[in-house]
Amino acid sequence: MHEPALRAAAFGSDPLPDPAVLRGAGAPRARLLAAIVLGAQGRYAAAAALLDVLRRVSDPLLASLAASTLAAHRRQLGGHRQARALDGEALAKAAGLESAPDPDGLDAAGARADALLGLAADNLALGRLSAARRLAARAAAEDAGWRAGVRRGWVGAEIELAAGQGAAAVPHAERAFETARARGARRHAVKSGIVLAVALRAAGAPDHRKISDGLVGKAMATAAECELLSLLWPAALVMADLRPGHAEEYRFRVAEVLHAVLRSADPCGRRIAGESPWVPAPGG
């Protein structure tokens, strides 16, 4: 009975559901959706408790989706090596599966796309640009729906940014942003706005400062309103670069949000964040 509300929170227009909806997630798929929502809120320990159980269920599709979701949470804390192992696990479980299509990609094609795009992001962060391109191309071959299309846009933009091709990153980021907005997926639109802002700045597009500043400002406002702490601190970090005159203010916000996130992380997540060069020290 909670699945429609959980889907709206995970993939739609209502990222901040009533807490009773999260507590009432009983069926396995509902628990997966609850874990996705909890991770978006930066409540990584609560999410991991659900996902660690779901990774071991007999349903390989659900187990794959749980593994790739946990990988995404580890990646958000800078744990790309740990995420790569989980994404590999997810891909192995989804290989050869067939299922009925799901509107949000919680199906076999979506599971493979999630795992492949996760592996692409993992390899990119570990300096394996060619591998990241190959994995992203494999993901594009899956007919996996709107959510995979948004994620392909993120990863495609990040690959081009890593290659020093800011102008080439913009179309990927624009497609992700437009798809997320057309779908009414607020959380995905927030991240897409951040990625697009970074791409526009890297491309040196006309009025890119004003445009990217507006995109990130809106992303920060939405992330704060919807308590999307996993996206709020990266948005504030980008804003510190966009507004150097106010960098100290935004970096304080980064530290404040990260402190809250790490208090709600499991021990593995805290250790990963502490060791990662991608995550600022909460007090720094």
XYZ file of N, CA and C in Angstrom:
852
model
N 0.812 -1.204 0.000
C 0.000 0.000 0.000
C 0.850 1.260 0.000
N 2.127 1.141 0.418
C 2.999 2.315 0.474
C 3.782 2.529 -0.825
N 3.721 1.568 -1.753
C 4.608 1.671 -2.912
C 4.395 2.929 -3.742
N 3.161 3.367 -4.049
C 3.028 4.606 -4.840
C 3.689 5.813 -4.176
N 3.544 5.960 -2.865
C 4.172 7.078 -2.161
C 5.689 6.933 -2.169
N 6.165 5.713 -2.047
C 7.609 5.489 -2.063
C 8.183 5.749 -3.453
N 7.454 5.386 -4.485
C 7.921 5.685 -5.847
C 7.960 7.198 -6.077
N 6.953 7.890 -5.595
C 6.944 9.346 -5.749
C 8.122 9.974 -5.022
N 8.520 9.376 -3.914
C 9.657 9.892 -3.162
C 10.979 9.538 -3.837
N 11.085 8.323 -4.319
C 12.342 7.870 -4.914
C 12.572 8.438 -6.299
N 11.502 8.555 -7.094
C 11.662 8.868 -8.507
C 10.774 10.000 -9.008
N 9.985 10.605 -8.136
C 8.991 11.538 -8.627
C 9.005 12.893 -7.967
N 7.810 13.392 -7.693
C 7.634 14.791 -7.312
C 7.631 15.034 -5.818
N 7.698 13.963 -5.008
C 7.581 14.125 -3.558
C 8.734 13.430 -2.843
N 9.955 14.018 -2.881
C 11.117 13.339 -2.296
C 11.094 13.250 -0.779
N 10.170 13.950 -0.120
C 10.135 13.948 1.344
C 8.800 13.364 1.820
N 8.700 12.036 1.879
C 7.429 11.424 2.267
C 7.213 11.499 3.772
N 6.007 11.212 4.178
C 5.699 11.063 5.594
C 6.587 9.957 6.168
N 7.224 10.177 7.327
C 8.075 9.113 7.908
C 7.352 7.794 8.081
N 6.044 7.840 8.281
C 5.289 6.590 8.441
C 5.340 5.738 7.184
N 5.468 6.379 6.042
C 5.568 5.633 4.784
C 6.855 4.828 4.755
N 7.948 5.446 5.194
C 9.222 4.729 5.227
C 9.182 3.597 6.260
N 8.614 3.879 7.421
C 8.555 2.849 8.468
C 7.653 1.688 8.069
N 6.661 1.970 7.230
C 5.703 0.939 6.867
C 6.098 0.102 5.669
N 7.303 0.310 5.153
C 7.741 -0.462 3.981
C 8.001 -1.903 4.391
N 7.102 -2.796 3.985
C 7.229 -4.182 4.403
C 7.631 -5.130 3.288
N 7.010 -5.005 2.120
C 7.337 -5.882 1.001
C 8.751 -5.593 0.513
N 9.437 -6.583 -0.049
C 10.824 -6.366 -0.464
C 11.023 -5.178 -1.400
N 10.162 -5.013 -2.409
C 10.346 -3.886 -3.323
C 10.110 -2.558 -2.608
N 9.172 -2.533 -1.693
C 8.941 -1.316 -0.913
C 10.157 -0.992 -0.062
N 10.811 -2.015 0.475
C 12.017 -1.766 1.273
C 13.154 -1.245 0.400
N 13.245 -1.715 -0.836
C 14.241 -1.170 -1.757
C 13.972 0.311 -2.010
N 12.732 0.649 -2.276
C 12.375 2.047 -2.516
C 12.656 2.895 -1.273
N 12.342 2.361 -0.101
C 12.630 3.095 1.132
C 14.121 3.335 1.281
N 14.939 2.353 0.936
C 16.389 2.519 1.031
C 16.896 3.585 0.067
N 16.306 3.653 -1.118
C 16.679 4.693 -2.080
C 16.375 6.069 -1.503
N 15.202 6.205 -0.890
C 14.812 7.489 -0.301
C 15.724 7.840 0.869
N 16.012 6.879 1.723
C 16.872 7.124 2.881
C 18.275 7.548 2.442
N 18.791 6.903 1.403
C 20.110 7.292 0.904
C 20.119 8.704 0.369
N 19.051 9.090 -0.332
C 18.963 10.454 -0.851
C 18.959 11.473 0.279
N 18.392 11.089 1.414
C 18.372 11.973 2.580
C 19.690 11.942 3.354
N 20.638 11.130 2.909
C 21.900 11.003 3.623
C 21.826 10.105 4.838
N 20.784 9.341 4.956
C 20.617 8.434 6.102
C 21.153 7.057 5.706
N 22.478 7.006 5.567
C 23.117 5.849 4.955
C 23.074 4.601 5.829
N 23.123 4.755 7.137
C 23.072 3.575 8.000
C 21.724 2.876 7.882
N 20.646 3.651 7.919
C 19.309 3.059 7.793
C 19.139 2.408 6.428
N 19.668 3.054 5.382
C 19.576 2.478 4.035
C 20.375 1.191 3.942
N 21.594 1.197 4.475
C 22.454 0.009 4.384
C 21.828 -1.179 5.119
N 21.159 -0.917 6.235
C 20.531 -2.012 6.978
C 19.489 -2.723 6.115
N 18.746 -1.976 5.328
C 17.771 -2.578 4.421
C 18.449 -3.266 3.248
N 19.435 -2.602 2.675
C 20.049 -3.112 1.452
C 20.894 -4.351 1.693
N 21.551 -4.432 2.825
C 22.373 -5.614 3.110
C 21.523 -6.879 3.160
N 20.307 -6.748 3.649
C 19.385 -7.899 3.656
C 18.894 -8.194 2.244
N 18.512 -7.155 1.514
C 17.961 -7.354 0.171
C 18.991 -7.910 -0.801
N 20.269 -7.610 -0.611
C 21.310 -8.171 -1.492
C 21.350 -9.690 -1.424
N 20.809 -10.254 -0.370
C 20.918 -11.702 -0.143
C 19.607 -12.448 -0.356
N 18.599 -11.760 -0.893
C 17.328 -12.459 -1.151
C 17.485 -13.368 -2.360
N 16.551 -14.288 -2.502
C 16.661 -15.271 -3.594
C 16.306 -14.685 -4.956
N 15.607 -13.572 -4.980
C 15.228 -12.920 -6.245
C 16.447 -12.177 -6.796
N 17.056 -12.651 -7.907
C 18.284 -12.013 -8.382
C 18.081 -10.576 -8.861
N 16.883 -10.266 -9.353
C 16.630 -8.897 -9.807
C 16.645 -7.930 -8.627
N 15.924 -8.264 -7.588
C 15.889 -7.406 -6.406
C 17.275 -7.317 -5.764
N 17.988 -8.443 -5.717
C 19.331 -8.442 -5.135
C 20.283 -7.563 -5.942
N 20.147 -7.590 -7.261
C 20.985 -6.748 -8.114
C 20.702 -5.272 -7.868
N 19.417 -4.915 -7.843
C 19.053 -3.520 -7.616
C 19.518 -3.038 -6.247
N 19.458 -3.918 -5.246
C 19.921 -3.550 -3.907
C 21.432 -3.319 -3.902
N 22.178 -4.179 -4.596
C 23.629 -4.023 -4.631
C 24.036 -2.735 -5.338
N 23.383 -2.409 -6.452
C 23.747 -1.192 -7.170
C 23.306 0.057 -6.404
N 22.223 -0.043 -5.638
C 21.818 1.086 -4.801
C 22.832 1.328 -3.696
N 23.275 0.257 -3.037
C 24.305 0.419 -2.008
C 25.595 0.953 -2.617
N 25.914 0.511 -3.832
C 27.097 1.041 -4.524
C 26.981 2.548 -4.720
N 25.796 3.014 -5.118
C 25.593 4.453 -5.314
C 25.816 5.211 -4.012
N 25.352 4.654 -2.897
C 25.543 5.313 -1.607
C 27.016 5.354 -1.217
N 27.734 4.274 -1.479
C 29.180 4.279 -1.192
C 29.884 5.296 -2.078
N 29.473 5.386 -3.329
C 30.081 6.329 -4.263
C 29.822 7.770 -3.824
N 28.632 8.026 -3.286
C 28.309 9.378 -2.821
C 29.222 9.813 -1.681
N 29.792 8.857 -0.962
C 30.723 9.164 0.118
C 32.178 9.029 -0.335
N 32.380 8.901 -1.648
C 33.735 8.842 -2.187
C 34.339 7.451 -2.233
N 33.540 6.422 -1.962
C 34.071 5.057 -1.932
C 33.933 4.352 -3.268
N 34.703 4.791 -4.249
C 34.549 4.246 -5.599
C 35.057 2.810 -5.706
N 36.090 2.468 -4.967
C 36.574 1.077 -5.020
C 35.539 0.135 -4.397
N 34.988 0.521 -3.283
C 33.955 -0.306 -2.658
C 32.724 -0.380 -3.551
N 32.380 0.732 -4.181
C 31.225 0.749 -5.077
C 31.451 -0.166 -6.273
N 32.673 -0.193 -6.780
C 32.945 -1.010 -7.960
C 32.677 -2.494 -7.667
N 33.054 -2.959 -6.479
C 32.787 -4.355 -6.125
C 31.287 -4.623 -6.061
N 30.539 -3.687 -5.506
C 29.084 -3.855 -5.408
C 28.427 -3.778 -6.784
N 28.908 -2.873 -7.634
C 28.346 -2.793 -8.985
C 28.655 -4.058 -9.780
N 29.838 -4.619 -9.580
C 30.159 -5.889 -10.228
C 29.234 -7.001 -9.761
N 28.960 -7.019 -8.467
C 28.005 -7.976 -7.908
C 26.625 -7.788 -8.550
N 26.203 -6.528 -8.674
C 24.895 -6.231 -9.258
C 24.820 -6.709 -10.704
N 25.882 -6.479 -11.468
C 25.878 -6.886 -12.870
C 25.841 -8.402 -12.997
N 26.591 -9.094 -12.154
C 26.602 -10.560 -12.205
C 25.208 -11.122 -11.913
N 24.504 -10.534 -10.983
C 23.172 -11.025 -10.629
C 22.145 -10.737 -11.732
N 22.349 -9.635 -12.465
C 21.374 -9.238 -13.487
C 21.665 -9.827 -14.859
N 22.832 -10.402 -15.050
C 23.208 -10.920 -16.360
C 22.228 -12.007 -16.803
N 21.698 -11.837 -18.012
C 20.809 -12.845 -18.573
C 19.390 -12.822 -18.056
N 19.080 -11.939 -17.113
C 17.722 -11.893 -16.581
C 16.752 -11.288 -17.597
N 15.526 -11.701 -17.513
C 14.443 -11.082 -18.262
C 13.306 -10.791 -17.289
N 12.592 -9.710 -17.535
C 11.467 -9.372 -16.673
C 10.517 -8.459 -17.429
N 9.330 -8.281 -16.877
C 8.406 -7.300 -17.425
C 8.981 -5.904 -17.199
N 8.724 -4.976 -18.116
C 9.241 -3.621 -17.935
C 8.590 -2.925 -16.747
N 9.374 -2.073 -16.105
C 8.906 -1.297 -14.960
C 8.979 0.180 -15.340
N 8.012 1.008 -14.942
C 8.025 2.416 -15.357
C 9.242 3.206 -14.881
N 9.874 2.746 -13.819
C 11.040 3.457 -13.290
C 12.340 2.665 -13.413
N 12.318 1.643 -14.253
C 13.542 0.886 -14.489
C 13.897 -0.115 -13.413
N 12.935 -0.514 -12.589
C 13.193 -1.572 -11.602
C 12.913 -2.921 -12.255
N 13.604 -3.163 -13.353
C 13.427 -4.370 -14.147
C 14.803 -4.861 -14.574
N 14.832 -5.931 -15.355
C 16.119 -6.546 -15.704
C 17.008 -5.602 -16.502
N 16.441 -4.945 -17.515
C 17.249 -4.006 -18.306
C 17.722 -2.846 -17.444
N 16.844 -2.364 -16.563
C 17.224 -1.275 -15.675
C 18.308 -1.684 -14.702
N 18.231 -2.914 -14.206
C 19.251 -3.403 -13.272
C 20.611 -3.475 -13.959
N 20.641 -3.981 -15.199
C 21.922 -4.031 -15.920
C 22.445 -2.625 -16.206
N 21.546 -1.718 -16.602
C 21.981 -0.347 -16.862
C 22.510 0.306 -15.594
N 21.827 0.100 -14.461
C 22.298 0.657 -13.193
C 23.715 0.169 -12.885
N 23.916 -1.138 -13.024
C 25.221 -1.705 -12.700
C 26.303 -1.196 -13.655
N 26.003 -1.170 -14.942
C 26.996 -0.726 -15.931
C 27.339 0.752 -15.767
N 26.327 1.578 -15.515
C 26.603 3.005 -15.323
C 27.330 3.245 -14.012
N 26.995 2.456 -13.000
C 27.755 2.544 -11.759
C 29.209 2.179 -11.977
N 29.452 1.098 -12.702
C 30.831 0.696 -13.000
C 31.553 1.756 -13.820
N 30.847 2.396 -14.741
C 31.456 3.475 -15.519
C 31.884 4.614 -14.602
N 31.000 5.017 -13.685
C 31.341 6.092 -12.749
C 32.482 5.686 -11.828
N 32.473 4.435 -11.382
C 33.554 3.949 -10.512
C 34.893 4.007 -11.225
N 34.922 3.486 -12.451
C 36.175 3.466 -13.207
C 36.651 4.870 -13.550
N 35.718 5.753 -13.830
C 36.091 7.136 -14.133
C 36.793 7.771 -12.939
N 36.234 7.598 -11.752
C 36.845 8.181 -10.554
C 38.198 7.564 -10.243
N 38.414 6.332 -10.694
C 39.691 5.654 -10.464
C 40.677 5.888 -11.601
N 40.344 6.807 -12.511
C 41.270 7.204 -13.564
C 41.253 6.328 -14.794
N 40.232 5.487 -14.948
C 40.158 4.571 -16.098
C 39.128 5.112 -17.091
N 39.526 6.132 -17.821
C 38.608 6.840 -18.708
C 38.109 5.942 -19.838
N 38.993 5.188 -20.465
C 38.589 4.321 -21.577
C 37.600 3.260 -21.117
N 37.861 2.684 -19.946
C 36.937 1.681 -19.410
C 35.578 2.308 -19.130
N 35.591 3.519 -18.604
C 34.332 4.211 -18.322
C 33.528 4.419 -19.607
N 34.198 4.808 -20.679
C 33.491 5.001 -21.961
C 32.891 3.687 -22.448
N 33.629 2.610 -22.362
C 33.132 1.317 -22.833
C 31.904 0.873 -22.025
N 31.970 1.043 -20.722
C 30.855 0.629 -19.871
C 29.617 1.488 -20.114
N 29.824 2.784 -20.304
C 28.693 3.668 -20.601
C 28.053 3.291 -21.933
N 28.872 2.906 -22.915
C 28.334 2.481 -24.205
C 27.530 1.191 -24.066
N 27.999 0.274 -23.233
C 27.241 -0.958 -22.996
C 25.898 -0.645 -22.337
N 25.894 0.290 -21.402
C 24.651 0.667 -20.735
C 23.661 1.267 -21.724
N 24.172 2.029 -22.687
C 23.299 2.675 -23.675
C 22.591 1.649 -24.548
N 23.141 0.439 -24.638
C 22.527 -0.604 -25.459
C 21.312 -1.236 -24.776
N 21.143 -0.986 -23.479
C 19.990 -1.517 -22.760
C 18.797 -0.574 -22.940
N 17.654 -1.145 -23.236
C 16.422 -0.350 -23.355
C 15.829 -0.222 -21.962
N 16.357 0.752 -21.187
C 16.102 0.753 -19.751
C 15.262 1.920 -19.256
N 14.716 2.739 -20.121
C 13.766 3.747 -19.684
C 14.365 5.075 -19.257
N 13.517 5.920 -18.690
C 13.877 7.324 -18.431
C 14.995 7.466 -17.396
N 14.944 6.660 -16.334
C 15.918 6.846 -15.260
C 17.327 6.524 -15.736
N 17.460 5.452 -16.516
C 18.772 5.130 -17.068
C 19.219 6.222 -18.032
N 18.268 6.818 -18.759
C 18.628 7.920 -19.652
C 19.193 9.111 -18.903
N 18.600 9.426 -17.759
C 19.126 10.523 -16.936
C 20.519 10.178 -16.430
N 20.681 8.979 -15.932
C 21.988 8.579 -15.398
C 23.039 8.515 -16.504
N 22.645 8.098 -17.705
C 23.600 8.126 -18.828
C 24.053 9.547 -19.098
N 23.135 10.499 -18.967
C 23.511 11.892 -19.148
C 24.527 12.344 -18.119
N 24.314 11.979 -16.860
C 25.271 12.345 -15.814
C 26.651 11.760 -16.111
N 26.662 10.453 -16.364
C 27.951 9.776 -16.559
C 28.613 10.260 -17.839
N 27.826 10.459 -18.904
C 28.399 10.967 -20.148
C 29.031 12.329 -19.961
N 28.352 13.198 -19.211
C 28.915 14.528 -18.947
C 30.180 14.418 -18.115
N 30.162 13.559 -17.112
C 31.336 13.417 -16.247
C 32.531 12.852 -17.014
N 32.271 11.953 -17.958
C 33.355 11.414 -18.778
C 33.984 12.520 -19.611
N 33.167 13.331 -20.239
C 33.708 14.413 -21.071
C 34.425 15.463 -20.222
N 33.912 15.746 -19.051
C 34.596 16.684 -18.161
C 35.952 16.136 -17.752
N 36.012 14.851 -17.454
C 37.291 14.244 -17.085
C 38.279 14.266 -18.246
N 37.750 14.221 -19.468
C 38.598 14.262 -20.660
C 38.970 15.692 -21.049
N 38.489 16.670 -20.269
C 38.785 18.067 -20.581
C 37.955 18.629 -21.709
N 36.818 18.008 -21.995
C 35.963 18.424 -23.110
C 34.663 19.021 -22.564
N 34.757 20.220 -22.018
C 33.590 20.840 -21.405
C 32.427 21.009 -22.354
N 32.708 21.448 -23.592
C 31.620 21.657 -24.554
C 30.908 20.350 -24.878
N 31.650 19.251 -24.949
C 31.042 17.954 -25.241
C 30.217 17.438 -24.077
N 30.496 17.932 -22.869
C 29.738 17.495 -21.692
C 28.346 18.103 -21.659
N 28.193 19.287 -22.251
C 26.930 20.023 -22.114
C 25.731 19.264 -22.681
N 25.783 18.708 -23.909
C 24.594 18.006 -24.418
C 24.161 16.838 -23.532
N 25.109 16.108 -22.990
C 24.761 15.005 -22.077
C 24.011 15.544 -20.864
N 24.552 16.611 -20.264
C 23.943 17.187 -19.069
C 22.574 17.785 -19.385
N 22.463 18.430 -20.541
C 21.168 19.014 -20.920
C 20.105 17.935 -21.093
N 20.463 16.815 -21.721
C 19.486 15.729 -21.905
C 19.024 15.184 -20.556
N 19.973 15.017 -19.633
C 19.604 14.526 -18.309
C 18.651 15.492 -17.621
N 18.965 16.778 -17.685
C 18.152 17.806 -17.018
C 16.757 17.859 -17.617
N 16.678 17.853 -18.947
C 15.379 17.931 -19.615
C 14.532 16.690 -19.342
N 15.167 15.521 -19.342
C 14.428 14.282 -19.085
C 13.893 14.256 -17.661
N 14.727 14.639 -16.702
C 14.298 14.629 -15.301
C 13.148 15.608 -15.073
N 13.262 16.789 -15.657
C 12.192 17.779 -15.475
C 10.897 17.320 -16.144
N 11.007 16.750 -17.356
C 9.807 16.277 -18.055
C 9.125 15.155 -17.276
N 9.910 14.366 -16.592
C 9.366 13.255 -15.810
C 8.802 13.730 -14.472
N 9.153 14.920 -14.045
C 8.736 15.403 -12.730
C 9.516 14.762 -11.605
N 10.732 14.335 -11.913
C 11.582 13.660 -10.931
C 12.452 14.710 -10.241
N 12.008 15.199 -9.094
C 12.672 16.353 -8.473
C 14.101 16.046 -8.049
N 14.314 14.888 -7.441
C 15.671 14.557 -7.004
C 16.617 14.457 -8.195
N 16.167 13.807 -9.254
C 17.007 13.670 -10.437
C 17.240 15.026 -11.102
N 16.243 15.906 -11.047
C 16.415 17.247 -11.611
C 17.426 18.054 -10.811
N 17.454 17.863 -9.493
C 18.434 18.567 -8.668
C 19.857 18.179 -9.077
N 20.120 16.889 -9.141
C 21.469 16.470 -9.524
C 21.783 16.885 -10.956
N 20.800 16.762 -11.841
C 21.027 17.144 -13.235
C 21.360 18.623 -13.352
N 20.723 19.459 -12.536
C 21.038 20.883 -12.543
C 22.466 21.156 -12.113
N 22.932 20.409 -11.119
C 24.322 20.571 -10.662
C 25.289 20.162 -11.768
N 25.032 19.007 -12.382
C 25.909 18.519 -13.453
C 25.915 19.488 -14.632
N 24.749 19.997 -14.995
C 24.666 20.941 -16.108
C 25.410 22.231 -15.788
N 25.297 22.716 -14.573
C 26.010 23.933 -14.185
C 27.516 23.757 -14.323
N 28.019 22.619 -13.861
C 29.457 22.355 -13.958
C 29.881 22.262 -15.420
N 29.054 21.603 -16.244
C 29.383 21.464 -17.666
C 29.388 22.819 -18.366
N 28.396 23.650 -18.081
C 28.335 24.975 -18.709
C 29.544 25.824 -18.316
N 29.914 25.742 -17.075
C 31.080 26.518 -16.629
C 32.342 26.022 -17.329
N 32.490 24.694 -17.408
C 33.675 24.134 -18.054
C 33.718 24.482 -19.535
N 32.534 24.592 -20.154
C 32.470 24.908 -21.578
C 32.696 26.380 -21.864
N 32.597 27.229 -20.840
C 32.728 28.665 -21.049
C 31.615 29.216 -21.918
N 30.407 28.648 -21.772
C 29.270 29.070 -22.597
C 28.899 30.523 -22.301
N 28.297 31.208 -23.273
C 27.841 32.580 -23.027
C 26.891 32.622 -21.825
N 27.116 33.598 -20.962
C 26.301 33.760 -19.749
C 26.362 32.537 -18.837
N 27.436 31.739 -18.985
C 27.478 30.504 -18.206
C 27.503 30.771 -16.705
N 28.116 31.870 -16.293
C 28.182 32.151 -14.854
C 26.783 32.388 -14.284
N 26.005 33.202 -14.971
C 24.656 33.501 -14.502
C 23.780 32.255 -14.554
N 23.886 31.522 -15.668
C 23.050 30.327 -15.837
C 23.403 29.276 -14.802
N 24.691 28.997 -14.662
C 25.098 27.933 -13.749
C 24.838 28.327 -12.301
N 25.026 29.598 -11.981
C 24.721 30.078 -10.641
C 23.245 29.856 -10.331
N 22.384 30.173 -11.285
C 20.952 29.965 -11.089
C 20.594 28.499 -10.941
N 21.207 27.646 -11.742
C 20.933 26.217 -11.662
C 21.310 25.659 -10.300
N 22.492 26.017 -9.824
C 22.943 25.459 -8.551
C 22.178 26.079 -7.389
N 21.858 27.378 -7.493
C 21.058 27.990 -6.452
C 19.714 27.306 -6.304
N 19.075 27.001 -7.429
C 17.780 26.301 -7.383
C 17.960 24.882 -6.852
N 19.042 24.226 -7.272
C 19.304 22.872 -6.782
C 19.488 22.872 -5.266
N 20.235 23.855 -4.751
C 20.431 23.946 -3.304
C 19.113 24.169 -2.583
N 18.284 25.061 -3.120
C 17.010 25.362 -2.475
C 16.111 24.126 -2.432
N 16.036 23.396 -3.546
C 15.201 22.198 -3.595
C 15.755 21.112 -2.687
N 17.071 20.935 -2.701
C 17.689 19.916 -1.853
C 17.435 20.213 -0.377
N 17.509 21.489 0.002
C 17.247 21.860 1.392
C 15.776 21.637 1.743
N 14.878 22.044 0.848
C 13.439 21.895 1.088
C 13.048 20.438 1.253
N 13.644 19.576 0.417
C 13.273 18.161 0.402
C 14.195 17.293 1.263
N 15.115 17.940 1.982
C 16.055 17.244 2.865
C 16.887 16.207 2.116
N 17.314 16.568 0.910
C 18.181 15.702 0.104
C 19.631 16.020 0.454
N 20.061 15.582 1.627
C 21.387 15.955 2.115
C 22.498 15.385 1.253
N 22.235 14.260 0.586
C 23.257 13.671 -0.281
C 23.601 14.580 -1.448
N 22.679 15.483 -1.812
C 22.913 16.419 -2.907
C 23.169 17.834 -2.419
N 22.772 18.133 -1.190
C 22.916 19.501 -0.689
C 24.379 19.884 -0.522
N 25.190 18.970 0.039
C 26.587 19.373 0.244
C 27.368 19.469 -1.072
N 27.155 18.581 -2.067
C 27.838 18.814 -3.352
C 27.404 20.111 -4.026
N 26.117 20.453 -3.925
C 25.641 21.703 -4.511
C 26.309 22.898 -3.845
N 26.426 22.854 -2.521
C 27.086 23.951 -1.808
C 28.563 24.030 -2.168
N 29.181 22.891 -2.419
C 30.593 22.881 -2.808
C 30.778 23.537 -4.174
N 29.886 23.232 -5.113
C 29.937 23.874 -6.431
C 29.674 25.372 -6.299
N 28.724 25.737 -5.461
C 28.411 27.153 -5.279
C 29.597 27.919 -4.694
N 30.385 27.278 -3.854
C 31.574 27.936 -3.302
C 32.552 28.301 -4.416
N 32.620 27.466 -5.460
C 33.485 27.779 -6.601
C 32.871 28.848 -7.491
N 31.544 28.839 -7.621
C 30.881 29.804 -8.487
C 30.866 31.204 -7.880
N 30.837 31.287 -6.555
C 30.773 32.576 -5.859
C 31.953 32.709 -4.908
N 33.142 32.923 -5.434
C 34.328 32.949 -4.572
C 34.249 33.989 -3.460
N 33.502 35.067 -3.692
C 33.364 36.066 -2.646
C 32.587 35.571 -1.440
N 31.809 34.501 -1.631
C 31.019 33.921 -0.541
C 31.453 32.480 -0.264
N 32.673 32.136 -0.703
C 33.120 30.745 -0.596
C 33.129 30.256 0.846
N 33.543 31.103 1.775
C 33.617 30.671 3.172
C 32.232 30.287 3.697
N 31.239 31.075 3.333
C 29.863 30.792 3.759
C 29.394 29.438 3.224
N 29.666 29.174 1.945
C 29.209 27.917 1.359
C 30.010 26.728 1.875
N 31.286 26.926 2.124
C 32.086 25.820 2.656
C 31.661 25.493 4.090
N 31.235 26.497 4.824
C 30.680 26.226 6.159
C 29.419 25.371 6.027
N 28.604 25.688 5.021
C 27.391 24.894 4.787
C 27.744 23.459 4.418
N 28.768 23.283 3.582
C 29.233 21.935 3.238
C 29.593 21.167 4.505
N 30.399 21.791 5.370
C 30.834 21.127 6.598
C 29.651 20.789 7.500
N 28.703 21.699 7.582
C 27.525 21.499 8.422
C 26.709 20.297 7.943
N 26.472 20.237 6.633
C 25.661 19.142 6.083
C 26.419 17.819 6.176
N 27.699 17.838 5.851
C 28.486 16.605 5.938
C 28.517 16.055 7.351
N 28.585 16.944 8.337
C 28.569 16.492 9.725
C 27.284 15.722 10.002
N 26.160 16.248 9.533
C 24.881 15.574 9.730
C 24.831 14.249 8.978
N 25.356 14.247 7.755
C 25.349 13.021 6.954
C 26.197 11.930 7.617
N 27.375 12.288 8.059
C 28.260 11.277 8.628
C 27.753 10.758 9.969
N 27.011 11.575 10.684
C 26.385 11.092 11.921
C 25.332 10.038 11.614
N 24.759 10.092 10.409
C 23.711 9.142 10.017
C 24.239 8.034 9.119
N 25.563 7.938 9.003
C 26.172 6.890 8.170
C 26.558 5.697 9.032
N 26.637 4.546 8.405
C 27.127 3.357 9.077
C 28.646 3.448 9.215
N 29.265 2.631 10.052
C 30.716 2.731 10.246
C 31.509 2.612 8.953
N 31.093 1.726 8.056
C 31.794 1.588 6.772
C 31.712 2.888 5.979
N 30.542 3.496 5.948
C 30.375 4.752 5.223
C 31.230 5.861 5.798
N 31.289 5.960 7.128
C 32.118 6.993 7.754
C 33.587 6.783 7.440
N 34.021 5.514 7.479
C 35.429 5.237 7.169
C 35.746 5.593 5.724
N 34.858 5.235 4.812
C 35.060 5.539 3.394
C 35.187 7.046 3.187
N 34.268 7.798 3.785
C 34.298 9.255 3.623
C 35.572 9.846 4.206
N 36.002 9.324 5.349
C 37.206 9.839 5.985
C 38.461 9.594 5.179
N 38.469 8.513 4.411
C 39.647 8.160 3.616
C 39.610 8.737 2.208
N 38.460 9.263 1.792
C 38.300 9.661 0.396
C 38.850 11.061 0.117
N 39.610 11.213 -0.972
C 40.039 12.554 -1.366
C 38.920 13.373 -1.996
N 37.783 12.725 -2.273
C 36.665 13.396 -2.931
C 35.747 14.105 -1.940
N 35.826 13.726 -0.673
C 34.912 14.264 0.336
C 35.679 15.202 1.256
N 35.279 16.468 1.348
C 35.978 17.398 2.240
C 35.879 16.950 3.691
N 36.920 17.231 4.466
C 36.853 16.950 5.899
C 35.733 17.802 6.491
N 34.838 17.225 7.294
C 33.694 17.970 7.802
C 34.064 19.259 8.523
N 35.193 19.297 9.148
C 35.587 20.511 9.851
C 36.504 21.390 9.065
N 36.784 21.006 7.783
C 37.766 21.745 7.014
C 37.176 22.633 5.968
